[in-house]
Coordinates of C-alpha atoms in Angstrom, one line a residue:
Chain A
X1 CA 307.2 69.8 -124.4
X2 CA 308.0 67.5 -127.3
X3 CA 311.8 67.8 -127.1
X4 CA 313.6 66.2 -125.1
X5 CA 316.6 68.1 -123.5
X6 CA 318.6 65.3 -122.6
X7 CA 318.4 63.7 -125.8
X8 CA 319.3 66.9 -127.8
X9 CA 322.3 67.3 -124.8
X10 CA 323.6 64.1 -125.7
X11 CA 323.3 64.3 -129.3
X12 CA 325.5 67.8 -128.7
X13 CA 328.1 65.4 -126.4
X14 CA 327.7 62.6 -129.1
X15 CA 328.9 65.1 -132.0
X16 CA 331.4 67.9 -130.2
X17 CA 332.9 65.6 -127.6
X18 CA 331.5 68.3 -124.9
X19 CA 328.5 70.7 -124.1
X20 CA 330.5 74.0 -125.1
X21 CA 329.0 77.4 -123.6
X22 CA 328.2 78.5 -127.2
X23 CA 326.4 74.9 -127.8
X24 CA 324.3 75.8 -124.6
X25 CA 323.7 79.1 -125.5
X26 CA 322.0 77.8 -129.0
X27 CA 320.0 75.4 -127.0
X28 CA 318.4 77.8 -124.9
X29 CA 317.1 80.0 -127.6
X30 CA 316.1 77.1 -129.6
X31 CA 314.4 75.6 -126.9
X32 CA 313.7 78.3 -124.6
X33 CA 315.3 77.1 -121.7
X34 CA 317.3 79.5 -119.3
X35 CA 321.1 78.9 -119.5
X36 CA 321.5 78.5 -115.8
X37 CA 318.8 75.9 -116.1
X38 CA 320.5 74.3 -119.2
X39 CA 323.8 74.7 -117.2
X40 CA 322.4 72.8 -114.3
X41 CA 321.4 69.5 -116.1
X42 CA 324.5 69.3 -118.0
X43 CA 326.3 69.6 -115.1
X44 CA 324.2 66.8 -112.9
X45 CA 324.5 63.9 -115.9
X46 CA 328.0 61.5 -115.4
X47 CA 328.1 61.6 -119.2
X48 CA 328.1 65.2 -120.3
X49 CA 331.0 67.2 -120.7
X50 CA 331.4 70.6 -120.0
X51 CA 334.8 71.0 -121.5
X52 CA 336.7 69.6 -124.3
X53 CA 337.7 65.8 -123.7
X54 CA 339.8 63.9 -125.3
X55 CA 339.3 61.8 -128.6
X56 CA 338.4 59.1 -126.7
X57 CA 336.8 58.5 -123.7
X58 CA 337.9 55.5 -121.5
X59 CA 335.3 55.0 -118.8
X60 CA 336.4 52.0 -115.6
X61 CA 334.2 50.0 -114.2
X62 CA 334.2 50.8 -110.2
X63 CA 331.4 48.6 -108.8
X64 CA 332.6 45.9 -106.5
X65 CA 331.8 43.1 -108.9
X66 CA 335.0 44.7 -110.8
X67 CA 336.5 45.4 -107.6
X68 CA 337.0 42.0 -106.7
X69 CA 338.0 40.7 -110.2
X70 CA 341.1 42.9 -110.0
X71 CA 339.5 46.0 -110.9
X72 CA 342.2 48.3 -108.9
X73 CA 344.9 46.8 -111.1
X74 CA 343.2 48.1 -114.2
X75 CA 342.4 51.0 -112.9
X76 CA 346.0 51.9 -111.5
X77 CA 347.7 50.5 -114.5
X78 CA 345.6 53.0 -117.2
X79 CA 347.1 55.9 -114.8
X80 CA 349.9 54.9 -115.1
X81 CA 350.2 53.8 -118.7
X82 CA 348.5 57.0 -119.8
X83 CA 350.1 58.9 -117.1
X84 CA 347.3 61.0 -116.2
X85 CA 344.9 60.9 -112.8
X86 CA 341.3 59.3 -113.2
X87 CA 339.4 62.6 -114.6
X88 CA 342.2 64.0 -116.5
X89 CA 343.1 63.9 -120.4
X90 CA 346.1 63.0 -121.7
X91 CA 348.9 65.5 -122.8
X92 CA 348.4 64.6 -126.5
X93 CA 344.0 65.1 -126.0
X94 CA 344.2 61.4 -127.2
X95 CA 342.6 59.9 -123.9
X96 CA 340.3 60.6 -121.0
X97 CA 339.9 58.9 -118.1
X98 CA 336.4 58.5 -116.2
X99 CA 335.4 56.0 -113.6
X100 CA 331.5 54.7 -113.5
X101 CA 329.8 53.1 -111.3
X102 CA 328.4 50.3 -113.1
X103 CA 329.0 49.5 -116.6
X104 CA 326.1 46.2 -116.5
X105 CA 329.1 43.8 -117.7
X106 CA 329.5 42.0 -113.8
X107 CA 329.4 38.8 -115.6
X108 CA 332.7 39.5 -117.5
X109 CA 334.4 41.6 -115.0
X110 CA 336.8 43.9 -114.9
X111 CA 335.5 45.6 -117.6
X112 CA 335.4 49.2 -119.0
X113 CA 333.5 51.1 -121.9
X114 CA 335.8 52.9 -124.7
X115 CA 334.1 55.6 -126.8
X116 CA 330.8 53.9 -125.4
X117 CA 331.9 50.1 -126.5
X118 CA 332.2 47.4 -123.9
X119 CA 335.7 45.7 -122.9
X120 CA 335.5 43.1 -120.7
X121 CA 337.2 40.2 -118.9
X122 CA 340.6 43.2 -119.4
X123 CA 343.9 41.9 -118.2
X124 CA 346.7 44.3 -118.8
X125 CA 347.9 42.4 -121.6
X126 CA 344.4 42.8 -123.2
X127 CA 344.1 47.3 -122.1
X128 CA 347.4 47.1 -124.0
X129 CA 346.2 45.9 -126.8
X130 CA 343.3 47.7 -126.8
X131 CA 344.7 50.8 -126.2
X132 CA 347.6 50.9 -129.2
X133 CA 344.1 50.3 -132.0
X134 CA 343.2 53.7 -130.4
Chain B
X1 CA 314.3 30.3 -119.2
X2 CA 310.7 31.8 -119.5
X3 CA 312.0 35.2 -119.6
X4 CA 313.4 34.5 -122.9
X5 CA 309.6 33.2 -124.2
X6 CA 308.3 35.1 -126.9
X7 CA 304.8 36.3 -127.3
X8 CA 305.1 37.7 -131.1
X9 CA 302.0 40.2 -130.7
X10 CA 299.7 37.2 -129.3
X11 CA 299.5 39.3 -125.7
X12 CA 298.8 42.1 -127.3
X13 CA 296.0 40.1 -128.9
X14 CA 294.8 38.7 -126.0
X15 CA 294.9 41.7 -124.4
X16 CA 292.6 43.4 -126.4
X17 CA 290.2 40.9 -126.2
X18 CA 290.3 41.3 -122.5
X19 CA 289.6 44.7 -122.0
X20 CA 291.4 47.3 -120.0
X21 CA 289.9 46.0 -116.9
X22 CA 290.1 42.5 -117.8
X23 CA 294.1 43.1 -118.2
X24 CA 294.6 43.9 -114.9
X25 CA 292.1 41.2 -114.0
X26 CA 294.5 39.3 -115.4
X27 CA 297.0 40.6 -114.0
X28 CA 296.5 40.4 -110.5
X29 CA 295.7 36.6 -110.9
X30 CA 298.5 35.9 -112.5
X31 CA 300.6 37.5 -109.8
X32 CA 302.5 40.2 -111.7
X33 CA 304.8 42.2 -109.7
X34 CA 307.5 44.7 -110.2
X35 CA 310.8 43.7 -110.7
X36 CA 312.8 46.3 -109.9
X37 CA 313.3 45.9 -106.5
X38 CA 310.0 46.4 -104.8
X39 CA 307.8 43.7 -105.9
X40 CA 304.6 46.4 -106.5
X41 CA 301.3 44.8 -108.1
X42 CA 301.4 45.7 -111.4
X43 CA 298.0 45.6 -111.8
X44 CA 297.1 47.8 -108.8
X45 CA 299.4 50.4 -110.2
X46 CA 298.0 50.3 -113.6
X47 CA 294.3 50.5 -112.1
X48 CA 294.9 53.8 -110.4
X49 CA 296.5 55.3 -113.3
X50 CA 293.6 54.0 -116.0
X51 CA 291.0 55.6 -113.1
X52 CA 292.6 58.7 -113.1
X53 CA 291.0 60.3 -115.6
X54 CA 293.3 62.8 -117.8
X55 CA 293.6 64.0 -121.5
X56 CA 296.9 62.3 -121.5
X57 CA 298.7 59.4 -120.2
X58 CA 302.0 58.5 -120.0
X59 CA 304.3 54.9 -119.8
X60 CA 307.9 54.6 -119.1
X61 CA 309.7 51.2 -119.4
X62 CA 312.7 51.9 -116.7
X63 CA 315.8 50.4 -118.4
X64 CA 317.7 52.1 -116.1
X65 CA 319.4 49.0 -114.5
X66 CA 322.3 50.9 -112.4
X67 CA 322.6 49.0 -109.5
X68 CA 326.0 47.6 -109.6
X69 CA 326.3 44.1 -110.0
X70 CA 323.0 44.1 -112.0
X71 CA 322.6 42.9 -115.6
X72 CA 319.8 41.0 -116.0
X73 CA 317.8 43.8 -118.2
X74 CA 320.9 44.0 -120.6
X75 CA 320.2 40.3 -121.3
X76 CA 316.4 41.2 -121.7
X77 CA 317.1 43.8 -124.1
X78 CA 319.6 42.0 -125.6
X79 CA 317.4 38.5 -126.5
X80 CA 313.7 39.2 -125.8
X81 CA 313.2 42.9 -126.4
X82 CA 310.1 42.0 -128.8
X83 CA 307.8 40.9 -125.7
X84 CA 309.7 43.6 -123.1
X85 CA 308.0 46.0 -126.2
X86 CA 304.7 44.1 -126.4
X87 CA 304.7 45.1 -122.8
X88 CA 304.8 48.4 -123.1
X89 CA 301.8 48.6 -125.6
X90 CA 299.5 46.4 -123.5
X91 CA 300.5 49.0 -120.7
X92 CA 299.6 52.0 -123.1
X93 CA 296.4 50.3 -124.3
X94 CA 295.1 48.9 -120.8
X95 CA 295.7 52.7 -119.3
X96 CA 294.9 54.7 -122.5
X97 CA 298.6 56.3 -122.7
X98 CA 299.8 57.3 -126.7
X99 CA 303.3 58.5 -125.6
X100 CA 305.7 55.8 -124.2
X101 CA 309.0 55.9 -123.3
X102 CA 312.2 53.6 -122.7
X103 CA 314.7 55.1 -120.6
X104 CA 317.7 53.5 -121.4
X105 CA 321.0 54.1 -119.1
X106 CA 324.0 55.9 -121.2
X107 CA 325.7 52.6 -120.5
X108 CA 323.5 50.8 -122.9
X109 CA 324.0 52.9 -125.3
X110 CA 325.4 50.2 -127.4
X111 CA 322.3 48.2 -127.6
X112 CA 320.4 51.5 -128.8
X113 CA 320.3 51.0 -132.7
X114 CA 318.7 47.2 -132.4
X115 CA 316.4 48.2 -130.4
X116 CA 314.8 51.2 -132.0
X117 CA 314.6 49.0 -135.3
X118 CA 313.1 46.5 -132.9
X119 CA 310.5 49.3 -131.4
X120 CA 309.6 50.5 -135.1
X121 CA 308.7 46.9 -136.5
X122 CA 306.7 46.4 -133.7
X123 CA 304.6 49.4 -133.0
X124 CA 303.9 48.9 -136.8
X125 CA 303.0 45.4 -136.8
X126 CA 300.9 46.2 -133.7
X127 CA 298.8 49.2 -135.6
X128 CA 298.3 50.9 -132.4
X129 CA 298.5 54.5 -133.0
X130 CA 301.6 54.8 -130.4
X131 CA 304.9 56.3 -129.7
X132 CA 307.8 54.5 -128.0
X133 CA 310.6 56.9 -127.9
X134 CA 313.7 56.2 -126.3
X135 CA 315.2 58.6 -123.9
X136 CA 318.9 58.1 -123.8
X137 CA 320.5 58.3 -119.8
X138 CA 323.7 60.1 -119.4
X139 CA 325.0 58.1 -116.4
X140 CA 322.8 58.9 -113.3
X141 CA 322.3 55.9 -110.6
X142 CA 319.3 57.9 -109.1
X143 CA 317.5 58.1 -112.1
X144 CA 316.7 54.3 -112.0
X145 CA 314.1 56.0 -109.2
X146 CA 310.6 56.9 -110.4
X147 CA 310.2 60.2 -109.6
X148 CA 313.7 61.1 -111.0
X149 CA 313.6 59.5 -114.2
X150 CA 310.1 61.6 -114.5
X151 CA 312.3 64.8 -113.6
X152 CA 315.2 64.0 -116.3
X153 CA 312.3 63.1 -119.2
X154 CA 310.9 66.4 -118.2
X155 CA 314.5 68.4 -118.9
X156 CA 315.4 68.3 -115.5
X157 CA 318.2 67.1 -113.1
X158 CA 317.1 64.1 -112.0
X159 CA 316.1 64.4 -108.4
X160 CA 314.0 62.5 -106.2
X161 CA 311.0 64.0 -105.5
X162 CA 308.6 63.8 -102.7
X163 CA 305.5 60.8 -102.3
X164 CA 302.6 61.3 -102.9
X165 CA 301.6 62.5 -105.0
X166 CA 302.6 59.0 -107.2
X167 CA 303.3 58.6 -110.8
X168 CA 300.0 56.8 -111.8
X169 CA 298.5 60.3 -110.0
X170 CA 300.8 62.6 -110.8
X171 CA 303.4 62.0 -113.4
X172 CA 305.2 63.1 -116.4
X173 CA 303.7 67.1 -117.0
X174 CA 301.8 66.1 -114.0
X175 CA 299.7 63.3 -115.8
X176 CA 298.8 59.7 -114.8
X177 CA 302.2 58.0 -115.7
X178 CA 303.4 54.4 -115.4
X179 CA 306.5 53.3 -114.3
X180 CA 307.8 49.6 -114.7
X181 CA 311.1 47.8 -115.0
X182 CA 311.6 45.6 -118.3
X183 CA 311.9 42.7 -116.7
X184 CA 308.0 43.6 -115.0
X185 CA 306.4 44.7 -118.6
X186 CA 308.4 41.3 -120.3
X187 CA 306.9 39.4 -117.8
X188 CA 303.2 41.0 -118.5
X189 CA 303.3 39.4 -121.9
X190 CA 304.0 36.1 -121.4
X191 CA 301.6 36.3 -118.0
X192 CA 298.8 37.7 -120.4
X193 CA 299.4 34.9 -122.7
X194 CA 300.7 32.1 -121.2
X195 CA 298.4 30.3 -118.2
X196 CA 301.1 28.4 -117.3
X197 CA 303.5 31.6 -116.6
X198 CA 305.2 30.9 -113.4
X199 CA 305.3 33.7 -111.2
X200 CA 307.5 32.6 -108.7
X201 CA 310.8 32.8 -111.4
X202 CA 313.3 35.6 -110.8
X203 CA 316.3 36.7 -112.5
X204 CA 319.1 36.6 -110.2
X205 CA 322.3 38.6 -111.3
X206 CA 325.1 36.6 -110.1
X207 CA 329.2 38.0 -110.1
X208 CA 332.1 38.2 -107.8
X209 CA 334.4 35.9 -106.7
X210 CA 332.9 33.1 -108.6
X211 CA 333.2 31.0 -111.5
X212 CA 330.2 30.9 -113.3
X213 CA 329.0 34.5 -113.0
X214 CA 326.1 35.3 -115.5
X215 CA 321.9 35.8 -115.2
X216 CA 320.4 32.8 -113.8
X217 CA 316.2 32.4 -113.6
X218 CA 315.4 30.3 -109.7
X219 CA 312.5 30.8 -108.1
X220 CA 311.5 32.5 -105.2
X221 CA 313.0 30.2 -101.8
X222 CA 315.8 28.8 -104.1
X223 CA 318.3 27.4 -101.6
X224 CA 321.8 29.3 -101.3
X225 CA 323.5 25.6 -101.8
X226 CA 321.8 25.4 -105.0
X227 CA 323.0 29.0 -106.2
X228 CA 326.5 28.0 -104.9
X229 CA 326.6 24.8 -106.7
X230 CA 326.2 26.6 -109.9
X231 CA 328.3 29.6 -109.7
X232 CA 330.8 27.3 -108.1
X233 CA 334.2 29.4 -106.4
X234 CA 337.8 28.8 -105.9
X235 CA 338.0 29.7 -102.6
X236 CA 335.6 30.3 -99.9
X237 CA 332.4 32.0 -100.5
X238 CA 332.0 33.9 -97.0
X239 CA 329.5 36.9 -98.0
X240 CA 327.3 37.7 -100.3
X241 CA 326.5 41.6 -101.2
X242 CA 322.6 42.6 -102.5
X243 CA 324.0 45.1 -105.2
X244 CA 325.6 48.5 -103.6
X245 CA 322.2 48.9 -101.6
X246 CA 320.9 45.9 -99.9
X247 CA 324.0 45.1 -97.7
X248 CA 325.9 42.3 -96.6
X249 CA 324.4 38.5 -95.7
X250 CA 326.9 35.8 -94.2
X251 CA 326.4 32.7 -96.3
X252 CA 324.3 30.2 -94.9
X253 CA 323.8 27.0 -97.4
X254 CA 320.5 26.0 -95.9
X255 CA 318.8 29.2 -96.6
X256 CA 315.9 29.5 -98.9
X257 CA 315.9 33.2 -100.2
X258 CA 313.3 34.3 -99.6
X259 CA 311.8 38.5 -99.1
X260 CA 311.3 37.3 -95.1
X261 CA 314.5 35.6 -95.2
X262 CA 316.9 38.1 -96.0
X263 CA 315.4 41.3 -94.4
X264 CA 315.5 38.9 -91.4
X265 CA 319.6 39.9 -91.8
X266 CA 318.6 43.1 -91.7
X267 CA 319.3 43.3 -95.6
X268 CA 317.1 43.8 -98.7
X269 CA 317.5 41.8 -102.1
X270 CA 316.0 44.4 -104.5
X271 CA 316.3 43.1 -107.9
X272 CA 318.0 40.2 -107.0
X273 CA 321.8 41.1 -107.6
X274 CA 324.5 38.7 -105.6
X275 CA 328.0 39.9 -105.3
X276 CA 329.4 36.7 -103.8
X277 CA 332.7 38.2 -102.0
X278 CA 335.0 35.2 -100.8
X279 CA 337.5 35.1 -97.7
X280 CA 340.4 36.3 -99.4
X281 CA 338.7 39.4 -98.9
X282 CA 337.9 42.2 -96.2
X283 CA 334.4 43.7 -95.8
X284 CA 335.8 47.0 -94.8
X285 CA 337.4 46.9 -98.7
X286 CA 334.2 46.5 -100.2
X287 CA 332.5 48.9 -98.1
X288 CA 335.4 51.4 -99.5
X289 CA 334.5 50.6 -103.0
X290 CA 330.3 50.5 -102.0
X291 CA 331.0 54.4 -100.3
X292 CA 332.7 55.3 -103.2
X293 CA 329.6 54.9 -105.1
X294 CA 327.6 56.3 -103.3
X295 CA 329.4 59.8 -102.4
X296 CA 329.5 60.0 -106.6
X297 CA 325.8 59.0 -106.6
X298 CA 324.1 61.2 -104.5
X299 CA 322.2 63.7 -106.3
X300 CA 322.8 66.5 -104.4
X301 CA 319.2 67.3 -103.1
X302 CA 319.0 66.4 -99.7
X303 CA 321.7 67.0 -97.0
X304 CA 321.8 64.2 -94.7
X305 CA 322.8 61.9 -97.8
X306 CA 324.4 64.7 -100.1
X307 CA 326.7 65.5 -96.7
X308 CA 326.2 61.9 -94.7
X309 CA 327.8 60.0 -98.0
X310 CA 330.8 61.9 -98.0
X311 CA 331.3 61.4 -93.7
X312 CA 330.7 57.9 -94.4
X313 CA 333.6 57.2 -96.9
X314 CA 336.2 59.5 -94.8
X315 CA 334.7 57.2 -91.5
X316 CA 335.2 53.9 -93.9
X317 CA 338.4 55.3 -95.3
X318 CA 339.6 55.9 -91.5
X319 CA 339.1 52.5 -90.7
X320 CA 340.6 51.3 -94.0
X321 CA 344.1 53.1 -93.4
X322 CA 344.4 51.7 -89.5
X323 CA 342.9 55.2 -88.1
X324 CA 339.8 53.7 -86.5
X325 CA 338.9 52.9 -82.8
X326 CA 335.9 51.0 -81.3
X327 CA 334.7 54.1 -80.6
X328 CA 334.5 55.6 -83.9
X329 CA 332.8 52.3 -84.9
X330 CA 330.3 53.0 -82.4
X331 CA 329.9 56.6 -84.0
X332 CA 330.0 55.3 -87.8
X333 CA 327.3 52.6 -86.8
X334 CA 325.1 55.9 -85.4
X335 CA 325.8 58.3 -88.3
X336 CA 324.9 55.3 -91.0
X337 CA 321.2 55.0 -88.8
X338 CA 320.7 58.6 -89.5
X339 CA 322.0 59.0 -92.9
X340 CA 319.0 56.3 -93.2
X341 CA 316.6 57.7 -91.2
X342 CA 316.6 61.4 -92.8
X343 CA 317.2 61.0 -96.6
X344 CA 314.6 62.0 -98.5
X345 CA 314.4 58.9 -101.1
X346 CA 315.6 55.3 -101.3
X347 CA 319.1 56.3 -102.0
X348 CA 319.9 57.6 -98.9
X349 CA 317.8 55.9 -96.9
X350 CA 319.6 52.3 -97.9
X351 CA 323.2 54.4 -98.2
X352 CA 324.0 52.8 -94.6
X353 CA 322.8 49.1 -95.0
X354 CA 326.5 48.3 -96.2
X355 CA 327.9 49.8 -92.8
X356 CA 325.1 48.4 -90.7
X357 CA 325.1 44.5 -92.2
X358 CA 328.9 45.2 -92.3
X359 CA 329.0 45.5 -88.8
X360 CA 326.5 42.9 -87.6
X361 CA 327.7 40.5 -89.1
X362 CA 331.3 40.7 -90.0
X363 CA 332.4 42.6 -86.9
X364 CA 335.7 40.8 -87.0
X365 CA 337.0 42.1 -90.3
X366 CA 336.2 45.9 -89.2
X367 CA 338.5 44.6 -85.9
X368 CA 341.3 43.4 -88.0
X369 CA 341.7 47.1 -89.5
X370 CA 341.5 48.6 -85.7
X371 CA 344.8 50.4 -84.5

């Protein structure tokens, strides 16, 4: 096989924000894969959505380099700022919240990707910040 | 450091002048191993996938660093990713492979763009008739395992699979594929090129409660003094955590860390990630965090880690809130041993080592929690 399904599935979760059902559906016949197959590796990947996400996708680091650096402050304060649970969106579809396992940036911990993009060394000062260019 | 040395197609050079079997020749004197965690000749891996003979071969450079606490191939990627490149074409040449691949963990994603631009100047500069494509991760721990990252290339979920039959055997479409981490195939250009390459040099990912946290090159039997000394700590350093995986070591300054060494604690340093945790903090905390990741992690295939994960973190979590007795540390030390014992690949098996280093050797902070 040439294609590779979990590029074309993240190219899909790159442009729509999510792996709709009708998305899926195109895949398969373009690919010949079966759905439930399909259905089964979007549902195993961290980083494809099944349903519609907010604009932007906020993910926490949760490793314990983070951890230890004050990671549960950051964590508990973007609850509470954006008033949503880790794995919900936000009323207004502006924000969702996901927690990782390792973002990579232990060095500058706590730290947590936006949209994909690295933010590191966060105090709550900084997320607020952060979060009002958003 | 030497990782950062570039080779600027010269290996490649060399390489050709060598021969396929001269490269692993090479190789092997050299003292290549893998560097993702479990220190595999290179050469020996290579040699059984160039004599297994095959219409097609495969290479995948695993840039699928998700151990937490590790960072050392983002730095790779990030200032040498011409030689980790030059790697991967000696690689394809030595074992006759025209399709390569750089699996690169959703995480990365940001360093993406450079590097294909990097992979296209190369590859034509080279004039090999190759492909490097890059397969982008969507944030799966396991798939930083062989056999799973083969699965997810292959349109799969990324499950473990069952050894042997091995990747240089068996691989991608079930032909001869290499695996290797990019800090192994960097390394395989500046060993091919360079005869004083020093073998011994690791990259040590260093974070926590410490000062200086960054990537650091020592070599193997570094003292733990010397690693103190430079990431330096405002308070006590009393533990030091081996990524999620390789569990818990009490700090002892005169130690030289070596392989022996640490599994001598009854831990394992894989790639060489140090979480220093100091006093301030409890073990059982960081256990709580280390369950967490590995209840989200499992992938699901096997039962005693998809189901053993999940009793671990509500055991941990009992301890945590005050719940716990001696007994039930008795029973959490015995359900850890055969989570271990019964998972099918390295995830499970090493998804107790936190538990089981936890309570060798800081048995005092899992008694503080007691009720």
């Amino acid at each position: 096989m040439d294609k590779i399904l979990i590029n074309v599935l993240k190219e899909v979760q790159d442009n729509d924000g999510y792996i709709s059902e009708k998305a899926m559906k195109n895949i398969s016949v373009k690919y010949n894969v079966p759905l439930a197959k399909l259905y089964g590796v979007a549902t195993f990947y961290a980083m494809f959505k099944i349903e519609k996400q907010g604009e932007h996708i906020i993910e926490i680091c949760g490793s314990p380099s983070c951890m230890l650096n004050n990671g549960q402050k950051i964590e508990d304060f973007l609850e509470k700022e954006l008033k949503i649970e880790v794995g919900k969106t936000t009323k207004n579809k502006k924000f969702s919240l996901y927690k990782t396992s390792c973002i990579g940036c232990c060095d500058e911990a706590p730290a947590m990707l936006m949209d994909g993009k690295p933010y590191t060394n966060l105090t709550i000062e900084k997320i607020k910040k952060i979060l009002k260019k958003y | 450091m030497q990782i950062e040395l570039k080779t600027s197609l010269k290996a490649l050079e060399k390489a050709k002048k060598l021969g396929p079997k001269g490269v692993l020749k090479r190789l092997d004197k050299m003292g290549v191993v893998g560097r993702g965690g479990a220190s595999f000749p290179t050469g020996r891996k290579w040699k059984i996938a160039l004599e297994t003979s095959s219409d097609e071969k495969f290479v995948i450079c695993n840039a699928d660093e998700g151990e937490p606490g590790t960072f050392k191939d983002k730095l790779i990627i990030k200032k040498n990713a011409e030689t980790m490149i030059e790697g991967i074409l000696i690689a394809a040449y030595t074992i006759g492979a025209k399709r390569c691949f750089i699996y690169l963990r959703g995480e990365y994603d940001h360093l993406r763009i450079e590097l294909e631009t990097k992979i296209k100047e190369i590859i034509k500069k080279s004039g090999l008739a190759v492909t490097i494509e890059i397969i982008r991760g969507a944030g799966a721990y396991i798939c930083g395992e062989e056999t799973s990252i083969i699965q997810s290339i292959m349109g799969n979920r990324g499950h473990a699979m069952y050894k042997p039959p091995y990747p240089p055997v068996e691989g991608l479409w079930g032909k001869p594929t290499i695996v290797n981490n990019v800090e192994t195939l960097t390394g395989v250009s500046q060993s091919i090129l360079f005869d004083d390459w020093d073998s011994s040099l690791r990259l040590f990912s260093l974070s926590g409660n410490v000062e200086n946290p960054g990537v650091y090159e020592f070599p193997l039997g570094v003292k733990m003094s010397k690693i103190l000394d430079v990431v330096r700590s405002k308070n006590k350093i009393k533990a030091v955590s081996f990524g999620c995986f390789g569990g818990f070591m009490k700090i002892k300054k005169n130690m030289e860390i070596t392989h022996e060494n640490i599994c001598k604690e009854g831990c394992q340093h894989g790639a060489f990630s140090m979480i220093f945790i100091d006093e301030t903090h409890n073990i059982v905390d960081v256990s709580y965090t280390i369950a967490k990741f590995y209840t989200y992690e499992s992938c699901g295939k096997c039962t005693p880690c998809r189901e053993g994960t999940i009793r671990l973190l509500e055991r941990i979590k009992q301890v945590k809130e005050g719940k716990a007795t001696k007994k039930d540390l008795e029973l959490l030390k015995e359900f850890a041993e055969h989570v271990q014992e019964t998972s099918l690949c390295g995830l499970g098996q090493s998804a107790g080592n936190y538990i089981l280093t936890g309570l060798k050797h800081f048995k005092s902070d899992y008694l503080e929690y007691l009720k």
